[in-house]
Coordinates of C-alpha atoms in Angstrom, one line a residue:
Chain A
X136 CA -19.2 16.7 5.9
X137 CA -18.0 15.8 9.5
X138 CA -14.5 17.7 10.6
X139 CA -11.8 16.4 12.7
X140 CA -8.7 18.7 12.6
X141 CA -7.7 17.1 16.2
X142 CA -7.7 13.7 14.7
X143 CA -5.9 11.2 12.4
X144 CA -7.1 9.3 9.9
X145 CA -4.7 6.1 8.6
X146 CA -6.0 4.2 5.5
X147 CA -4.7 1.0 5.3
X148 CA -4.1 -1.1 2.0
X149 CA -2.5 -3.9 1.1
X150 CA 0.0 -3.0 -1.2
X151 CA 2.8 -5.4 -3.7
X152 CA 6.3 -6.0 -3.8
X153 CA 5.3 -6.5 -7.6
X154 CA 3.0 -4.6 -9.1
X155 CA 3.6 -0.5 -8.5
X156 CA -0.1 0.6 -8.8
X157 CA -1.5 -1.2 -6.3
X158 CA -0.8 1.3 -3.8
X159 CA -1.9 3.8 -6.4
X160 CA -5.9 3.8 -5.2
X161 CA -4.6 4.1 -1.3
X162 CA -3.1 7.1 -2.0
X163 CA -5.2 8.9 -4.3
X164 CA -8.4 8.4 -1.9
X165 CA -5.7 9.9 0.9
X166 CA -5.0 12.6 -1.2
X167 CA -8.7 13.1 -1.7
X168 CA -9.6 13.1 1.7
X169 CA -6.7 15.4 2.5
X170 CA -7.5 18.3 0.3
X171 CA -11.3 18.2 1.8
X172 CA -9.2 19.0 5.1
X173 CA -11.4 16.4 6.7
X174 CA -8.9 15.0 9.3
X175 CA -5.9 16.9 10.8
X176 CA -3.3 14.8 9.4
X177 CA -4.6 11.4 6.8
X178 CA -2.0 8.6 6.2
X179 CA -1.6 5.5 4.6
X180 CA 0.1 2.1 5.4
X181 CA 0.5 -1.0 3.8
X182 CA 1.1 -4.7 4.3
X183 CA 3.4 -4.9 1.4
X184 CA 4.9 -1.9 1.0
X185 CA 6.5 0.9 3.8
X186 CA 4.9 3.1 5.5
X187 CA 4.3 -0.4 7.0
X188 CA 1.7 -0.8 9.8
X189 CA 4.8 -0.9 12.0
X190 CA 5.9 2.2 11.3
X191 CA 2.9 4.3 10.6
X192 CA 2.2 5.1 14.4
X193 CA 5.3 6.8 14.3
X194 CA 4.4 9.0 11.8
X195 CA 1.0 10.3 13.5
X196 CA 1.1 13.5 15.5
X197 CA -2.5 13.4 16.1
X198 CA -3.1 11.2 19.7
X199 CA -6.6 10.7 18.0
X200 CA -6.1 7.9 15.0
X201 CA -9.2 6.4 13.1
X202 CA -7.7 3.3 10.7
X203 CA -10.0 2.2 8.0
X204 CA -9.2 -0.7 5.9
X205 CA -8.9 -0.2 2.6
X206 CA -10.0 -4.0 1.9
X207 CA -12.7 -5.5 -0.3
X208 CA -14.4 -7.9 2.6
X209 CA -13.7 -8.6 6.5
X210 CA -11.4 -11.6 6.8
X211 CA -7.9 -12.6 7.2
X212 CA -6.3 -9.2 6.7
X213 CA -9.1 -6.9 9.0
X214 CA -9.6 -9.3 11.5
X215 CA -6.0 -11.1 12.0
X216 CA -3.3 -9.2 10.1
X217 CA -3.8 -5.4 10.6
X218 CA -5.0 -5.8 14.4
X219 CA -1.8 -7.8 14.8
X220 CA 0.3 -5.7 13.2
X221 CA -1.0 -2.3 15.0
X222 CA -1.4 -3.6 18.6
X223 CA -4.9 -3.5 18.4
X224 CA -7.6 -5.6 20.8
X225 CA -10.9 -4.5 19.8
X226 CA -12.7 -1.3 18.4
X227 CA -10.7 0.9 20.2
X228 CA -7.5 0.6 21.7
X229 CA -4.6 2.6 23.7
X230 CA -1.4 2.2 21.8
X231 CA 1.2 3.9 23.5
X232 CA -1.1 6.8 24.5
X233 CA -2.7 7.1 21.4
X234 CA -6.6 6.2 21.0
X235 CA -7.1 4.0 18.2
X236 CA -10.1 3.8 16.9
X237 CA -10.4 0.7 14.2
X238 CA -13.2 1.2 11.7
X239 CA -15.2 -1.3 9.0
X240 CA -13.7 -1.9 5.6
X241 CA -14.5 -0.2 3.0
X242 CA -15.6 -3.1 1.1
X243 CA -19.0 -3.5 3.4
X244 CA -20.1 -0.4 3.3
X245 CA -23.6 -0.2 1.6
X246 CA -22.4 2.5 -0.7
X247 CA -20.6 0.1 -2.2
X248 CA -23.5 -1.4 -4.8
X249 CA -23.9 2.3 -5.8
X250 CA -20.1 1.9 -6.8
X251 CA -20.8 -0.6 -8.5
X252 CA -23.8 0.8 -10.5
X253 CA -21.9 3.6 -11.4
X254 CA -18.6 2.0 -12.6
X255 CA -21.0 -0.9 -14.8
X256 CA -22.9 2.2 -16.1
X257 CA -19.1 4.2 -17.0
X258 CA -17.9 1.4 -18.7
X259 CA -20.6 0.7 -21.1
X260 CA -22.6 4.2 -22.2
X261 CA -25.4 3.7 -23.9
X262 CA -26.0 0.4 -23.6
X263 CA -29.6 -1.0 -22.3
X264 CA -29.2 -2.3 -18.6
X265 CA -31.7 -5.1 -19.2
X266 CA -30.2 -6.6 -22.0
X267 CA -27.2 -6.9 -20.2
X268 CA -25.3 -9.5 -18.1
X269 CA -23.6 -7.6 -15.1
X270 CA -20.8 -10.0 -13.7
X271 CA -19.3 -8.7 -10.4
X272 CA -15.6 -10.5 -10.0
X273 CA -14.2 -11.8 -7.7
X274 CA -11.3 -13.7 -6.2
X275 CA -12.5 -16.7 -4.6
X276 CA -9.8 -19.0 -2.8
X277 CA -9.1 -20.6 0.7
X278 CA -7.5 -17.2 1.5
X279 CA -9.7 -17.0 4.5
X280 CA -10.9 -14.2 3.4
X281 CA -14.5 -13.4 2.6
X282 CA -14.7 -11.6 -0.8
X283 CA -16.4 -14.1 -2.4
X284 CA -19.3 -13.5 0.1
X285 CA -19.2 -9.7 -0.3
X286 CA -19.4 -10.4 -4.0
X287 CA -22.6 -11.9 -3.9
X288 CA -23.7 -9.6 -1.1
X289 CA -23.2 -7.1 -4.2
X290 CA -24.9 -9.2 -6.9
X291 CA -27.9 -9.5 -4.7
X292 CA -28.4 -5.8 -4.0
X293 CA -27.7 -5.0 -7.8
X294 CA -30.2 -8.1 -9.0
X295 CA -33.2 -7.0 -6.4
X296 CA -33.0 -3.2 -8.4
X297 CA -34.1 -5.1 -11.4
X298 CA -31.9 -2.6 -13.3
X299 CA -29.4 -5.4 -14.9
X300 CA -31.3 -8.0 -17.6
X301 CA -29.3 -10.4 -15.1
X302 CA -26.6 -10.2 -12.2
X303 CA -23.7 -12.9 -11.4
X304 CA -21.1 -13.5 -9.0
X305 CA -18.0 -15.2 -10.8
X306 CA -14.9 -15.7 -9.5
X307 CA -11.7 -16.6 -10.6
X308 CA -10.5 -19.8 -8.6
X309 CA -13.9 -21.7 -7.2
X310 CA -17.1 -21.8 -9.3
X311 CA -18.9 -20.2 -11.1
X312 CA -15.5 -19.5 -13.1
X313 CA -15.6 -16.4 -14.3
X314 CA -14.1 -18.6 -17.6
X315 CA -17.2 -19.8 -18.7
X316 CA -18.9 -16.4 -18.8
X317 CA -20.7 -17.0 -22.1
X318 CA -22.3 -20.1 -20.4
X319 CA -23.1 -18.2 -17.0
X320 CA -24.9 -15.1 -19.0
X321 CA -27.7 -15.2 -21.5
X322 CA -27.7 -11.4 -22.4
X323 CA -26.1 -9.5 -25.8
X324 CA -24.3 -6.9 -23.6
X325 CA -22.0 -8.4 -21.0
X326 CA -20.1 -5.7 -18.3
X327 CA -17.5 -7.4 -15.7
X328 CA -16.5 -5.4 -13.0
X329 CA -13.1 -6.8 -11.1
X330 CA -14.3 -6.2 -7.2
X331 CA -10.8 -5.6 -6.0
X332 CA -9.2 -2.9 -4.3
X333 CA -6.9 -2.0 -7.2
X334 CA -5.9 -2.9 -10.7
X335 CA -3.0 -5.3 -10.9
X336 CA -1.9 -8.7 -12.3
X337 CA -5.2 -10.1 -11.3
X338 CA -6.8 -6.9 -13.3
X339 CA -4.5 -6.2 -16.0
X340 CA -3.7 -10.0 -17.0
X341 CA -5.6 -12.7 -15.4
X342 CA -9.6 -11.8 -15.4
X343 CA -8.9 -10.3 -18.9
X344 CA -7.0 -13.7 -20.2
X345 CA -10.0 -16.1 -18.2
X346 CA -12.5 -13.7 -19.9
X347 CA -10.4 -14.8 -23.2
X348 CA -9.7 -10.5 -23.9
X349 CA -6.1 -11.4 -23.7
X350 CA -3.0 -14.0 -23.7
X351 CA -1.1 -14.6 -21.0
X352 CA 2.0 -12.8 -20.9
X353 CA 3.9 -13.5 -18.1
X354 CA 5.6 -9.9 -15.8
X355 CA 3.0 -7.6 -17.6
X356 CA 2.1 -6.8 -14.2
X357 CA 2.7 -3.1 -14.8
X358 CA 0.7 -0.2 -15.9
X359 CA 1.1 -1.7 -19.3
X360 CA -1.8 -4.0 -18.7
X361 CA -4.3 -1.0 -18.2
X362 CA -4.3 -1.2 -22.1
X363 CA -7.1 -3.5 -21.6
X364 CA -9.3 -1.1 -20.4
X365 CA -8.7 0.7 -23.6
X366 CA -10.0 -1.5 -25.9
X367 CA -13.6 -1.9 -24.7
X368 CA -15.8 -3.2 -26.7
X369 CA -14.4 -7.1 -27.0
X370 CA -17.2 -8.8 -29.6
X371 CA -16.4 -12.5 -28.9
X372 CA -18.2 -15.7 -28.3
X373 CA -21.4 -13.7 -30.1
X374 CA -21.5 -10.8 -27.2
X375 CA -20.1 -7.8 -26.7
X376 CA -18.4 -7.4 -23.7
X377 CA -16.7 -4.7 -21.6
X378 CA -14.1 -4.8 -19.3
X379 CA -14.1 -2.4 -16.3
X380 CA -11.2 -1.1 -14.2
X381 CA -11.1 -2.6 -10.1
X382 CA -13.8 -1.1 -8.1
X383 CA -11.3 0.2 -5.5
X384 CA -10.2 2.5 -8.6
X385 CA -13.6 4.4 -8.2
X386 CA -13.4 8.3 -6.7
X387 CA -16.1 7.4 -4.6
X388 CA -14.3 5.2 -2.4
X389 CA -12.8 8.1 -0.7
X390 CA -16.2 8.9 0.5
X391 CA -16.6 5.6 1.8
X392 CA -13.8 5.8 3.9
X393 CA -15.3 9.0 5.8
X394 CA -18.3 7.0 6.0
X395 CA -16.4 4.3 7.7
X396 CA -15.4 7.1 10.3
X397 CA -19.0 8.3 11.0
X398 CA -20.4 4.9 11.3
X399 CA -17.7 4.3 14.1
X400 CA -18.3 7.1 15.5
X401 CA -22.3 6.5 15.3
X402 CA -21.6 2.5 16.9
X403 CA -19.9 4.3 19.5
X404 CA -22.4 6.9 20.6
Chain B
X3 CA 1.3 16.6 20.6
X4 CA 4.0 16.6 18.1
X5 CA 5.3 18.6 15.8
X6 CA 7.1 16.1 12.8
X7 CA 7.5 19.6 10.8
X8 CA 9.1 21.6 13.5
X9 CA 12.0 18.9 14.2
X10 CA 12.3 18.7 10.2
X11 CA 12.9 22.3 10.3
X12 CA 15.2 22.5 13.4
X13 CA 17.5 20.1 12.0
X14 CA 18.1 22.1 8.4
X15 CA 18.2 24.5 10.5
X16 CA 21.5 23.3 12.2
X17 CA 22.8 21.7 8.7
X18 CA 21.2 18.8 8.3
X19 CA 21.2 18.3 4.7
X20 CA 21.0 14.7 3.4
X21 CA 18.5 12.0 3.3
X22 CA 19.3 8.6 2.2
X23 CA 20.4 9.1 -1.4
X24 CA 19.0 12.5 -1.4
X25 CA 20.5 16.1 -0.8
X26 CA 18.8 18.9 0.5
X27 CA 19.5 22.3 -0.1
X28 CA 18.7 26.0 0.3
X29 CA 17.2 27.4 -2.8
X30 CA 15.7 31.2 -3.6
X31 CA 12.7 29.6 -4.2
X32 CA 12.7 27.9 -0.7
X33 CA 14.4 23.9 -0.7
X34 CA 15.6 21.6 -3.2
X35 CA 15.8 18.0 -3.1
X36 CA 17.8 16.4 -5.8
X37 CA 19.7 12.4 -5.8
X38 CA 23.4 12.9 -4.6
X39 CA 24.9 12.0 -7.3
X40 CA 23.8 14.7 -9.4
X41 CA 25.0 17.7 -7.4
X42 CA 26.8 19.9 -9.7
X43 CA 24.7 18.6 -12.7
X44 CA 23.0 21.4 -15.0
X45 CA 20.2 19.0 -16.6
X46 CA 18.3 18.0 -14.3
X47 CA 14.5 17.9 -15.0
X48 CA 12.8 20.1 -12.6
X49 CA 9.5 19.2 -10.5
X50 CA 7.9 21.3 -7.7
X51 CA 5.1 19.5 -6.1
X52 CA 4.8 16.8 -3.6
X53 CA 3.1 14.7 -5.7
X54 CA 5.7 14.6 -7.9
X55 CA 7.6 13.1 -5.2
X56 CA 5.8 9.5 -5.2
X57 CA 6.5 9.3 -8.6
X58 CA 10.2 10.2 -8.4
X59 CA 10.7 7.4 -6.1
X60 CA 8.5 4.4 -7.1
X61 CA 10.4 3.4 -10.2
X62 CA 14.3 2.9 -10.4
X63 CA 16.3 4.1 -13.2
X64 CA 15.7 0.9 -15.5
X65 CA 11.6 2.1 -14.9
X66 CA 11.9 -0.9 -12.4
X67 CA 9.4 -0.8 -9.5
X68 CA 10.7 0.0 -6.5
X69 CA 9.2 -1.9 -3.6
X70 CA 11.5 -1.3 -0.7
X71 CA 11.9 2.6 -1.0
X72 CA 15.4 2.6 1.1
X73 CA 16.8 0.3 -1.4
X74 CA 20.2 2.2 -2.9
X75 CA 18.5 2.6 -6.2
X76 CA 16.9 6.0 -6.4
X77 CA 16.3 7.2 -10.1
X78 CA 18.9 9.9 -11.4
X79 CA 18.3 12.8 -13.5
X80 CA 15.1 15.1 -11.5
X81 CA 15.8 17.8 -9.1
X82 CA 12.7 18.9 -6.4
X83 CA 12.3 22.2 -5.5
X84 CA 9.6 23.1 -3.0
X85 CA 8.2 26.2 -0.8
X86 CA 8.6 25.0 2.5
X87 CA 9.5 22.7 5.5
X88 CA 5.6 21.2 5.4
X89 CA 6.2 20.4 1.6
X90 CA 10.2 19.1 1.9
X91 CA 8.9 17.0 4.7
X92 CA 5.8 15.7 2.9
X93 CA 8.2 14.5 -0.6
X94 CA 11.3 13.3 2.2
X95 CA 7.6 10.7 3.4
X96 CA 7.2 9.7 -0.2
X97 CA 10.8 9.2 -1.1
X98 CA 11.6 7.1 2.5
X99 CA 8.6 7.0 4.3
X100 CA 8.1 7.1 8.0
X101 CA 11.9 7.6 8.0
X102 CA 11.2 10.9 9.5
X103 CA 8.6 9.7 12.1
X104 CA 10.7 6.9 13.3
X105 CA 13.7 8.8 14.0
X106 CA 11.7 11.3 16.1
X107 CA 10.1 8.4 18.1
X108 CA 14.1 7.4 18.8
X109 CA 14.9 10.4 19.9
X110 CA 12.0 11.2 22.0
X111 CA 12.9 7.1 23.4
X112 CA 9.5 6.1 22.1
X113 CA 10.7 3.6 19.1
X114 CA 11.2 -0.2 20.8
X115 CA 13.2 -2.5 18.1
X116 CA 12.0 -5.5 17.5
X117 CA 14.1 -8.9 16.9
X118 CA 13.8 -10.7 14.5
X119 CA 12.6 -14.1 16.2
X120 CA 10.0 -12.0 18.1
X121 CA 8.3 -10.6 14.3
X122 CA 8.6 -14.3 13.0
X123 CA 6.7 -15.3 16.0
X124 CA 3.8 -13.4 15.1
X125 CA 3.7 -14.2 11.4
X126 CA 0.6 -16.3 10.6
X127 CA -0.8 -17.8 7.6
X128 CA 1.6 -18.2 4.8
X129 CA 4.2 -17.0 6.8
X130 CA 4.1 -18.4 10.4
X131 CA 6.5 -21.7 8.4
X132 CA 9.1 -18.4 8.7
X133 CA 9.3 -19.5 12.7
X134 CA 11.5 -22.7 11.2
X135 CA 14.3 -20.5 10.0
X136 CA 17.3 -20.9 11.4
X137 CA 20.2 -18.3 12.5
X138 CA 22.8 -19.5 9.8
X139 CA 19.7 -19.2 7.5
X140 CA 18.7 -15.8 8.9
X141 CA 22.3 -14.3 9.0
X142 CA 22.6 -15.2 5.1
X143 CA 19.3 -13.8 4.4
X144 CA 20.0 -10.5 6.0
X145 CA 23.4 -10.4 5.0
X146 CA 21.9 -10.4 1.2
X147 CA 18.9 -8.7 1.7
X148 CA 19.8 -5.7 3.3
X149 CA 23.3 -5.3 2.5
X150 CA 24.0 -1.6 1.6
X151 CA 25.7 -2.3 -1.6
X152 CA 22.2 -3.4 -3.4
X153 CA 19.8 -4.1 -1.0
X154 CA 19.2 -1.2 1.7
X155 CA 20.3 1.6 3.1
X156 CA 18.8 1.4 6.3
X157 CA 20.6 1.1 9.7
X158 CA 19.6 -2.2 11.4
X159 CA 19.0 -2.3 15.1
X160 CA 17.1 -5.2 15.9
X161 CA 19.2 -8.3 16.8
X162 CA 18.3 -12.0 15.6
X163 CA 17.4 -12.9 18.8
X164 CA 18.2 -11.1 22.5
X165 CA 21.2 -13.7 22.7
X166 CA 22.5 -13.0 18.8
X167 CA 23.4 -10.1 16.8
X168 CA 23.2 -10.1 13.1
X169 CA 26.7 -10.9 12.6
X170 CA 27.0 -11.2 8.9
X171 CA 27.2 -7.3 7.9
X172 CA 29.4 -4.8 8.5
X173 CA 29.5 -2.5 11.6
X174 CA 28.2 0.4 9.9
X175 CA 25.1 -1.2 9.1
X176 CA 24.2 -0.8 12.8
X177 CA 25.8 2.8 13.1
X178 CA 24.0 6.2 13.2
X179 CA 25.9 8.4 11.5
X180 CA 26.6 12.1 11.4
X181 CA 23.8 14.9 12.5
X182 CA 23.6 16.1 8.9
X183 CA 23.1 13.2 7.8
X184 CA 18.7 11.6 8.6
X185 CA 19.5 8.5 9.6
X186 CA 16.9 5.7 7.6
X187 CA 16.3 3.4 11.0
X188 CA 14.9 -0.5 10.7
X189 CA 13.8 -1.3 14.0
X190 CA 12.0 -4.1 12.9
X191 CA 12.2 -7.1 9.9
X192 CA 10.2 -5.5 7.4
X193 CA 7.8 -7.7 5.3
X194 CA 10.4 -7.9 2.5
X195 CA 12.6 -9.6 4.6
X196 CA 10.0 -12.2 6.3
X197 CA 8.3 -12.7 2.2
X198 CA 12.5 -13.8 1.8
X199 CA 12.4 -15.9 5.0
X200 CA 9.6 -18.2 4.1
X201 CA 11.3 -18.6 0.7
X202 CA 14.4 -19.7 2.3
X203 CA 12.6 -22.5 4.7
X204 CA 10.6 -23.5 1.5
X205 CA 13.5 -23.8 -0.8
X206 CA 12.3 -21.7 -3.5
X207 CA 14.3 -19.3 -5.3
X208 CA 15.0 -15.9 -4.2
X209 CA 13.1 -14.0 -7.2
X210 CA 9.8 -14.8 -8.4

């Protein structure tokens, strides 16, 4: 474990105007990271929410700052909004006499299928890998953003283990729907794993009502859909299917998000 | 390099003693934070880590989520009580944060506001169609969005545009006020404000 008392370290989510966990994963990984004493000072900042990437400069004491997205994929929000937004012009920049140094998402780092492994494996004990369908979830819209690629970056890893009976990309607005899940899997056992950042409305409400685990109910986006989670095993359409929590919820992540630092710090060497 | 803690601590030291909604005061056990409101009550519920600080201010008193942290709708009924400057200043970044962090960038000269045609300039994606509002639209969107009676408590001192001031609120909106009192500072639209904006050129309602 690397140590950087004279440095900063600013984790950057998205965050909601709506839903009060999605900031919830930011902060616990920056909580996580702090106790190890990794970085002299760690800090979040959000699109949606304050401290805002405005203001978080403002907040650093450290004239050393690494910022690691705390994004799914590279896209819109990496490569447009949170350069923008922070002054930033490449890798590493000089924002009013600080050194910023601007590291990979989270989403693409390779520990990421390991994540992945472990949050399918959490989610349904016992059950036999290869008589299971493994669906990995994600959005899948003209968002310009690329998380429907980094989901099928995902399935491919997971599918050339041979650990799952079979492994599918499914998203919720472009094909494959993740709706027609019975059609897309031919397994007994079926896991979905949402490959977002946090749980939410897309989480708590939507995946579980496409998936046909739930009905819609409109506003429930609130820790009161996490009662989804609870009731794992669903047996419908003749499977038996369990639900999993976002990816971004996974401990792990905060270990990613060193990683993130190191590799900068590797590219850089 | 700075010291955030070391100004926190200087200004209790001379006095300073509110935040926003929130009082600060010299305990035996070190500092307690607690809403104003509720000075003098006896049944407060009692917390004493940081932590519990994120909590305390991301749900209203309804157990309505509380996006914009400086809104004037801090939840009732808890008091904070913590060992230190580190820890008061750690819970003061959960219950209004980078307040402290901006204010020390103003006083050191360092904090640059931003107006507000210059942030809707940059928007892009969903909300470069911001860049269409116009000042009678922006002076009623401000005036109801960050009004102090309901929307927030911070003190605004970006302008519109260099030639216009935001004209539709009251002069203390823009006014620093006492030293005991940490001022909450906007020097720039937050993404609240520019979310409202597109709604506004679009024509759709305020909620939803």
């Amino acid at each position: 474990m690397f140590s950087k008392p004279d440095s900063a370290l600013v984790i950057v989510g998205h965050g909601s105007t709506l839903n009060p966990d999605s900031s919830g994963p930011t902060w616990g990984h920056a909580d996580a990271i702090a106790q190890l004493g990794a970085f002299g000072e760690v800090h979040c900042a959000f699109w949606k929410e304050e401290p805002s990437l405005r203001q978080v400069l403002h907040c650093v004491n450290k004239r050393e700052i690494y910022v690691v997205p705390n994004f799914i994929s590279e896209g819109y929000f990496t490569q447009t909004v949170i350069p923008r937004e922070l002054g930033l012009d490449g890798p590493q920049t000089n924002v009013a006499g600080r050194t910023v140094k601007y590291c990979a998402p989270v989403g693409s780092h390779e520990r990421m299928t390991d994540l992945l492994l472990k949050r399918a494996a959490a989610v349904a004990p016992g059950v036999s890998p290869k008589e299971t369908s493994l669906f990995i979830v994600g959005h899948g819209t003209g968002l310009n953003d690329n998380s429907a690629v980094a989901a099928k970056r995902e399935v491919e890893r997971i599918r050339a283990l041979g650990i799952f009976g079979e492994v599918i990309a499914a998203y919720m607005e472009e094909a494959p729907f993740i709706a027609k899940w019975d059609e897309l899997s031919t397994q007994p056992n079926v896991v979905v794993v949402p490959f977002f950042i946090a749980d939410g409305l897309h989480s708590y409400e939507d995946i579980p009502v496409l998936l046909g685990i739930a009905s819609t109910s409109p506003g429930a986006a609130s820790a009161t859909g996490a009662g989804v989670f609870a009731q794992n095993p669903y047996r419908l359409r003749g499977r038996t299917l369990f639900y999993a929590n976002s990816i971004g919820t996974e401990e792990g992540f905060a270990e990613v998000i060193l990683d993130q630092v190191a590799a900068f710090d590797a590219a850089a060497a | 390099m700075m010291d955030t803690n070391a100004a926190l601590a200087d200004w209790l030291d001379k006095g300073g003693r509110q935040i926003g909604q929130i009082t600060i005061a010299k305990s035996a056990d070190g500092w307690e934070l607690r809403h104003i409101d509720d000075v003098g009550r006896e049944d407060l519920c009692l917390y004493t880590i940081t932590a519990d600080a994120r909590q305390l201010a991301n749900l209203d008193d309804a157990g309505a989520y509380r996006a914009l942290k400086t809104a004037p709708n801090l939840r009732h009924g808890w008091r904070l009580v913590l060992p230190d400057v580190a820890t008061v200043h750690s819970a003061l970044d959960a219950f209004y944060p980078a307040m402290i962090g901006v204010q020390l960038a103003r006083e050191r000269g360092e904090l640059t506001p931003v107006n507000l045609r210059d942030t809707l300039a940059r928007q892009t994606g969903m909300y470069r169609v911001t860049q269409k509002l116009t000042d009678e639209q922006a002076q009623s969107l401000i005036a109801d969005s960050c009004r102090c009676d309901g929307g927030c408590l911070k003190i605004i001192l970006w302008r519109i545009s260099e030639e216009l001031p935001v004209n539709s609120l009251p002069a203390e909106k823009f006014t620093v006020r006492g030293q005991n009192e940490w001022p909450l500072l906007c020097h720039e639209a937050c993404n609240i404000l520019v979310a409202g904006a597109r709604k506004v050129v679009k024509g759709e309602p305020k909620e939803g």
